[in-house]
Amino acid sequence: MTELFIHHPFGIQASYRFSSHAGTAPDVLVVSRDPGSANALIPVIERLRQDDPAIDIRFLPDLVAKQIFLKRYELEEAPLEAPPRTVLTSASVSCNELETHARTIYPGVPLVAVEDNYFTSYAWLERLRALRLPFPERYCAIDAVSARKAVETFPELAGRVVVTGQPACDVIASERTADIGADARRRLGVGPEESVVFFASSPGLLQLVQAMATRLGSMKTPFRFVFRHHPRDSVSKEAYESPLTEAGVRILDVGTLTNAQALCMADVVMTSFSSDPLLALCRRKAVVYLRDRKYLRMEGSDELLPPPVEAGVAAMIDDVDVLASILTGILSDVSKRLRLDAPGYYRLDGQNARRAADAVRRFMTPVAENGQQ
């Protein structure tokens, strides 16, 4: 089994290491395919390397995550010659085969899973259950509601869940959000009387956006609209923006901004399934989830109420016909509508990655050649 993995890592994926490490058995194997997963794991990787510069971290990435890691780090391709001491992953809804295979090949190696967004790991956990594979030794949840829901849905996780917070949110603790947002608005010529509505899309939302267009176009409140295209969506950004433009919605081109800068500039962040609202809530932005079943295919964890909505720190719209009236009300006084108790709900101490890294170190125990403890 190990030899198969060395020569043919899941058929297509190459493994990578930092050029400064040439050992055989890595301390940590990072398994990731989705951009949200990679962005959640990078702060944990940074914390582990900061605390122990000699730590041997290997990567088994694919898809967009592979591009992110190779762009951020100087890595070289190298085979895995021995089982890792720990596996670190953050599985997503639609890209979980790689994570499942890692668990299949190394069932005895401790695995730490980090939530990058609400419920995105549930399809993977269902897969582990169906294959009778071990559940993660540690599951790092975003918040208390998410932790409770994870155990309710998967009793196998009882005693294994810890609330760490989302590691990608750590940077927000020291971020000058208001200043960054004001600078972005000046650069893009957004007037002081104009609001900015940011929509974080996901693959498969074209019909919903088409339905949104006429409702948004009917609004009298002056606003600019940012459409954030998902990198894995096969439908082009232009196809999404065309009906919005035709309906009179003023699209704001944020191509010169980072995603973080665009979020800092926003007054309201909308989504159906993206992880961007979490980053927005930590920046004390108003957040609206839009999930109209007439235009969305919802199944599995999509049916669950997002924890921020359950906790009262975000709003839910389940009928696109009321979008204009609700959004107009929010924009009329953002300070009083939907900027709810996020400060008391999300810890912004900059220590989410440390808590997740502590979980990884807790399980970095030696393993035998067959991947068993």
Coordinates of C-alpha atoms in Angstrom, one line a residue:
M1 CA 0.0 0.0 0.0
T2 CA 2.8 2.4 0.9
E3 CA 4.7 1.6 -2.3
L4 CA 1.7 2.2 -4.4
F5 CA 1.3 5.6 -2.7
I6 CA 4.9 6.5 -3.3
H7 CA 4.9 5.8 -7.0
H8 CA 1.3 6.7 -7.8
P9 CA 0.0 9.1 -5.3
F10 CA -3.8 8.7 -5.9
G11 CA -3.1 8.3 -9.6
I12 CA -2.4 11.9 -10.5
Q13 CA -1.2 14.0 -7.6
A14 CA 2.4 14.8 -6.9
S15 CA 3.7 15.5 -3.4
Y16 CA 5.9 18.4 -2.5
R17 CA 8.3 19.5 0.2
F18 CA 10.2 22.5 1.2
S19 CA 13.6 22.4 -0.5
S20 CA 15.3 22.6 2.9
H21 CA 13.9 19.3 4.1
A22 CA 15.2 16.0 2.7
G23 CA 14.1 13.6 5.4
T24 CA 12.0 10.5 4.7
A25 CA 9.1 10.6 7.2
P26 CA 7.3 14.0 7.3
D27 CA 6.0 15.4 10.5
V28 CA 2.8 16.7 8.7
L29 CA 1.2 15.9 5.4
V30 CA -1.1 18.7 4.2
V31 CA -3.9 17.4 2.0
S32 CA -6.0 20.0 0.1
R33 CA -7.8 20.7 -3.1
D34 CA -10.1 23.6 -2.6
P35 CA -9.1 27.3 -2.3
G36 CA -11.0 27.8 0.9
S37 CA -9.2 24.8 2.3
A38 CA -5.8 26.0 1.3
N39 CA -6.4 29.5 2.7
A40 CA -7.5 28.0 6.1
L41 CA -4.5 25.8 6.3
I42 CA -1.8 28.2 5.4
P43 CA -2.0 30.1 8.8
V44 CA -1.7 26.8 10.6
I45 CA 1.3 25.8 8.4
E46 CA 2.9 29.2 9.2
R47 CA 2.4 28.8 12.9
L48 CA 3.9 25.3 12.9
R49 CA 6.9 26.5 11.0
Q50 CA 7.3 29.6 13.2
D51 CA 7.2 27.5 16.4
D52 CA 9.6 24.8 14.9
P53 CA 11.6 25.8 11.9
A54 CA 12.9 22.2 11.6
I55 CA 9.4 20.7 11.2
D56 CA 9.1 18.7 8.0
I57 CA 5.8 19.6 6.3
R58 CA 4.8 17.9 3.0
F59 CA 2.0 18.8 0.6
L60 CA -0.3 16.6 -1.3
P61 CA -2.4 19.3 -3.2
D62 CA -4.5 19.4 -6.3
L63 CA -6.7 21.8 -8.2
V64 CA -6.7 25.4 -7.0
A65 CA -5.1 24.5 -3.7
K66 CA -2.0 23.3 -5.6
Q67 CA -1.7 26.6 -7.4
I68 CA -2.0 28.5 -4.1
F69 CA 0.7 26.5 -2.3
L70 CA 3.1 26.6 -5.2
K71 CA 2.7 30.3 -5.5
R72 CA 3.2 31.0 -1.8
Y73 CA 6.1 28.6 -1.1
E74 CA 9.2 27.4 -2.8
L75 CA 8.5 23.8 -3.0
E76 CA 10.0 20.9 -4.9
E77 CA 8.4 17.7 -6.0
A78 CA 9.4 14.7 -4.0
P79 CA 7.9 11.3 -3.3
L80 CA 6.5 10.3 0.1
E81 CA 8.9 7.7 1.2
A82 CA 7.3 6.9 4.6
P83 CA 4.0 7.6 6.3
P84 CA 3.6 11.0 7.9
R85 CA 3.2 11.5 11.6
T86 CA 0.1 13.5 11.2
V87 CA -2.3 14.4 8.4
L88 CA -3.7 18.0 8.2
T89 CA -6.7 18.7 6.0
S90 CA -9.7 20.9 5.4
A91 CA -12.1 19.0 3.2
S92 CA -14.6 20.7 1.0
V93 CA -18.1 19.8 -0.2
S94 CA -17.2 18.9 -3.8
C95 CA -13.5 18.0 -3.6
N96 CA -13.1 15.3 -0.9
E97 CA -11.7 12.3 -2.8
L98 CA -8.1 13.2 -2.1
E99 CA -8.8 13.5 1.6
T100 CA -10.7 10.3 1.7
H101 CA -7.9 8.4 0.0
A102 CA -5.4 9.8 2.5
R103 CA -7.5 8.3 5.3
T104 CA -7.8 5.0 3.4
I105 CA -4.0 4.7 2.9
Y106 CA -3.0 5.9 6.4
P107 CA -5.9 4.8 8.6
G108 CA -3.7 4.7 11.7
V109 CA -2.1 8.1 11.2
P110 CA -3.7 10.8 13.3
L111 CA -5.7 13.3 11.2
V112 CA -6.6 16.8 12.1
A113 CA -9.4 18.5 10.1
V114 CA -9.9 22.2 10.1
E115 CA -13.3 23.8 9.2
D116 CA -12.8 26.4 6.5
N117 CA -16.5 27.0 6.1
Y118 CA -19.7 25.8 7.7
F119 CA -20.7 22.2 6.8
T120 CA -18.2 21.9 3.9
S121 CA -16.6 18.9 5.5
Y122 CA -19.9 17.0 6.0
A123 CA -19.8 15.3 2.6
W124 CA -16.4 14.0 3.4
L125 CA -17.4 12.8 6.9
E126 CA -20.4 11.0 5.3
R127 CA -17.9 9.3 3.0
L128 CA -15.7 8.2 5.8
R129 CA -18.8 6.8 7.6
A130 CA -20.0 4.9 4.5
L131 CA -16.5 3.4 4.0
R132 CA -16.2 2.6 7.7
L133 CA -13.0 4.6 7.9
P134 CA -11.8 6.3 11.1
F135 CA -13.1 9.8 11.8
P136 CA -10.6 12.6 12.4
E137 CA -8.8 12.5 15.7
R138 CA -9.4 16.2 16.1
Y139 CA -12.0 18.4 14.4
C140 CA -11.3 22.1 14.6
A141 CA -14.7 24.0 14.5
I142 CA -15.3 27.6 13.6
D143 CA -17.5 28.4 16.5
A144 CA -19.7 26.9 19.3
V145 CA -22.8 26.4 17.1
S146 CA -20.8 24.7 14.4
A147 CA -19.1 22.5 17.0
R148 CA -22.5 21.4 18.4
K149 CA -24.0 20.8 15.0
A150 CA -21.0 18.6 14.0
V151 CA -21.4 16.3 17.0
E152 CA -25.2 16.2 16.5
T153 CA -24.8 15.2 12.9
F154 CA -21.8 12.9 13.5
P155 CA -21.8 11.4 17.0
E156 CA -18.5 9.7 16.0
L157 CA -16.9 13.1 16.6
A158 CA -17.9 13.2 20.3
G159 CA -14.9 14.2 22.4
R160 CA -12.9 15.1 19.3
V161 CA -14.2 18.6 18.5
V162 CA -12.5 21.7 19.7
V163 CA -13.5 25.3 18.9
T164 CA -10.4 26.9 17.4
G165 CA -12.0 29.6 15.1
Q166 CA -11.2 29.8 11.4
P167 CA -7.4 30.3 11.0
A168 CA -7.8 32.6 8.0
C169 CA -9.5 35.1 10.2
D170 CA -6.4 35.7 12.4
V171 CA -5.2 38.5 10.1
I172 CA -8.3 40.5 10.8
A173 CA -7.4 40.9 14.4
S174 CA -4.8 43.4 13.6
E175 CA -6.3 44.7 10.3
R176 CA -7.2 48.4 9.9
T177 CA -10.4 47.4 8.2
A178 CA -12.0 50.9 8.1
D179 CA -8.9 52.5 6.6
I180 CA -8.4 49.8 4.0
G181 CA -12.1 50.1 3.0
A182 CA -12.0 53.9 2.8
D183 CA -8.8 53.7 0.6
A184 CA -10.4 51.1 -1.7
R185 CA -13.5 53.3 -2.1
R186 CA -11.4 56.3 -3.0
R187 CA -9.4 54.3 -5.6
L188 CA -12.5 53.0 -7.3
G189 CA -14.4 56.3 -7.2
V190 CA -17.2 55.1 -4.9
G191 CA -19.1 58.2 -3.7
P192 CA -19.8 58.9 -0.1
E193 CA -23.6 58.5 -0.7
E194 CA -23.2 55.0 -2.3
S195 CA -23.3 51.7 -0.5
V196 CA -21.3 48.7 -1.6
V197 CA -23.0 45.3 -1.9
F198 CA -20.6 42.3 -2.2
F199 CA -22.0 39.0 -3.6
A200 CA -19.8 36.0 -3.0
S201 CA -20.8 33.4 -5.6
S202 CA -20.4 29.7 -5.7
P203 CA -20.6 27.3 -8.7
G204 CA -24.1 26.8 -10.1
L205 CA -25.7 30.0 -9.1
L206 CA -26.5 31.5 -12.5
Q207 CA -30.2 31.1 -12.3
L208 CA -30.3 32.7 -8.9
V209 CA -28.2 35.7 -10.0
Q210 CA -30.5 36.1 -13.1
A211 CA -33.5 36.2 -10.7
M212 CA -31.6 38.7 -8.4
A213 CA -30.9 41.0 -11.3
T214 CA -34.3 42.5 -11.8
R215 CA -34.9 42.8 -8.0
L216 CA -31.6 44.6 -7.5
G217 CA -32.3 46.8 -10.6
S218 CA -35.5 48.0 -9.0
M219 CA -33.9 49.4 -5.9
K220 CA -33.9 53.2 -5.5
T221 CA -31.1 53.2 -2.9
P222 CA -27.8 54.1 -4.6
F223 CA -25.3 51.3 -4.4
R224 CA -22.5 49.6 -6.3
F225 CA -22.4 45.8 -6.8
V226 CA -19.4 43.6 -6.5
F227 CA -19.7 40.1 -8.0
R228 CA -17.0 37.8 -6.7
H229 CA -16.7 34.9 -9.1
H230 CA -15.8 31.5 -7.7
P231 CA -12.5 30.1 -9.2
R232 CA -14.0 26.7 -9.8
D233 CA -17.2 27.8 -11.5
S234 CA -17.3 26.7 -15.2
V235 CA -19.7 29.5 -16.0
S236 CA -17.8 32.7 -16.8
K237 CA -17.9 35.9 -14.7
E238 CA -19.3 37.7 -17.8
A239 CA -22.2 35.4 -18.0
Y240 CA -23.1 36.2 -14.4
E241 CA -22.6 40.0 -14.7
S242 CA -24.5 40.4 -18.0
P243 CA -28.0 40.1 -16.6
L244 CA -27.1 42.4 -13.7
T245 CA -25.8 45.1 -16.1
E246 CA -28.9 44.7 -18.3
A247 CA -31.1 45.3 -15.3
G248 CA -29.3 48.5 -14.5
V249 CA -27.2 47.3 -11.6
R250 CA -23.9 49.2 -11.5
I251 CA -21.1 46.6 -11.3
L252 CA -18.0 47.7 -9.5
D253 CA -14.8 46.3 -11.0
V254 CA -12.6 45.3 -8.1
G255 CA -9.9 43.6 -10.3
T256 CA -7.2 45.8 -8.8
L257 CA -8.2 44.8 -5.2
T258 CA -7.5 41.8 -3.2
N259 CA -10.5 39.9 -1.9
A260 CA -9.8 41.2 1.6
Q261 CA -9.7 44.8 0.4
A262 CA -13.0 44.3 -1.4
L263 CA -14.6 42.9 1.8
C264 CA -13.3 45.8 3.8
M265 CA -15.0 48.2 1.4
A266 CA -18.3 46.4 1.5
D267 CA -21.3 47.5 3.5
V268 CA -23.3 44.3 3.0
V269 CA -21.9 40.8 2.0
M270 CA -24.3 38.4 0.4
T271 CA -23.9 34.7 -0.4
S272 CA -25.6 31.4 -0.7
F273 CA -22.8 29.1 0.3
S274 CA -19.4 30.9 0.2
S275 CA -17.0 31.2 3.2
D276 CA -16.6 35.0 2.6
P277 CA -19.4 35.9 5.0
L278 CA -17.4 34.5 7.8
L279 CA -14.5 36.8 6.9
A280 CA -17.1 39.6 6.6
L281 CA -18.7 39.0 10.0
C282 CA -15.2 39.1 11.6
R283 CA -14.9 42.5 10.0
R284 CA -18.2 43.5 11.6
K285 CA -20.0 43.7 8.2
A286 CA -23.7 43.0 7.7
V287 CA -24.2 39.5 6.2
V288 CA -27.2 38.1 4.3
Y289 CA -27.6 34.5 3.2
L290 CA -29.8 34.2 0.1
R291 CA -31.1 30.7 -0.4
D292 CA -34.2 30.5 -2.6
R293 CA -35.1 26.9 -3.4
K294 CA -36.7 27.9 -6.7
Y295 CA -33.2 28.7 -8.1
L296 CA -30.9 26.5 -6.0
R297 CA -30.2 22.8 -5.8
M298 CA -30.0 22.2 -2.1
E299 CA -29.2 18.8 -0.6
G300 CA -27.4 17.4 2.4
S301 CA -25.8 20.1 4.5
D302 CA -27.2 22.8 2.3
E303 CA -30.5 22.2 4.1
L304 CA -29.0 23.2 7.5
L305 CA -29.4 26.7 8.8
P306 CA -26.0 28.5 8.8
P307 CA -24.7 28.9 12.3
P308 CA -24.4 32.7 12.0
V309 CA -28.1 32.9 11.2
E310 CA -28.9 30.5 14.1
A311 CA -26.8 32.6 16.4
G312 CA -28.5 35.8 15.3
V313 CA -25.5 37.5 13.7
A314 CA -26.6 37.2 10.1
A315 CA -29.9 37.3 8.1
M316 CA -31.5 34.7 5.9
I317 CA -33.6 35.4 2.8
D318 CA -35.4 32.4 1.4
D319 CA -37.4 34.2 -1.3
V320 CA -35.7 36.4 -3.9
D321 CA -38.9 38.4 -4.3
V322 CA -38.2 40.2 -1.0
L323 CA -34.6 40.8 -1.7
A324 CA -35.0 44.4 -2.7
S325 CA -37.1 45.5 0.2
I326 CA -34.9 43.7 2.8
L327 CA -31.7 45.0 1.3
T328 CA -33.0 48.5 1.0
G329 CA -33.9 48.4 4.7
I330 CA -30.4 47.1 5.6
L331 CA -28.6 49.7 3.5
S332 CA -30.7 52.5 5.0
D333 CA -29.0 52.0 8.4
V334 CA -26.3 49.4 8.3
S335 CA -25.1 50.4 11.8
K336 CA -28.4 49.2 13.3
R337 CA -29.4 46.4 11.0
L338 CA -27.4 43.2 10.9
R339 CA -24.2 44.5 12.6
L340 CA -25.3 42.4 15.4
D341 CA -23.4 40.6 18.2
A342 CA -20.6 39.4 16.0
P343 CA -18.0 40.8 18.5
G344 CA -19.3 38.5 21.1
Y345 CA -19.7 35.5 18.8
Y346 CA -16.3 35.4 17.0
R347 CA -13.1 35.5 18.9
L348 CA -10.7 38.0 17.2
D349 CA -7.6 37.3 19.3
G350 CA -5.4 36.3 16.3
Q351 CA -4.9 32.9 17.9
N352 CA -7.1 30.6 15.7
A353 CA -4.1 29.2 13.9
R354 CA -2.2 28.6 17.1
R355 CA -5.2 26.6 18.5
A356 CA -5.3 24.5 15.4
A357 CA -1.5 24.0 15.3
D358 CA -1.7 22.9 19.0
A359 CA -4.1 20.2 17.9
V360 CA -1.7 19.1 15.2
R361 CA 1.3 18.9 17.6
R362 CA -0.9 17.0 20.1
F363 CA -1.1 14.1 17.6
M364 CA 2.3 14.2 16.0
T365 CA 3.2 10.7 17.3
P366 CA 5.6 8.3 15.6
V367 CA 4.0 5.7 13.3
A368 CA 5.1 2.4 11.9
E369 CA 5.9 1.8 8.2
N370 CA 2.4 0.6 7.5
G371 CA 0.9 3.8 8.7
Q372 CA -0.4 2.4 12.0
Q373 CA 0.3 4.0 15.4

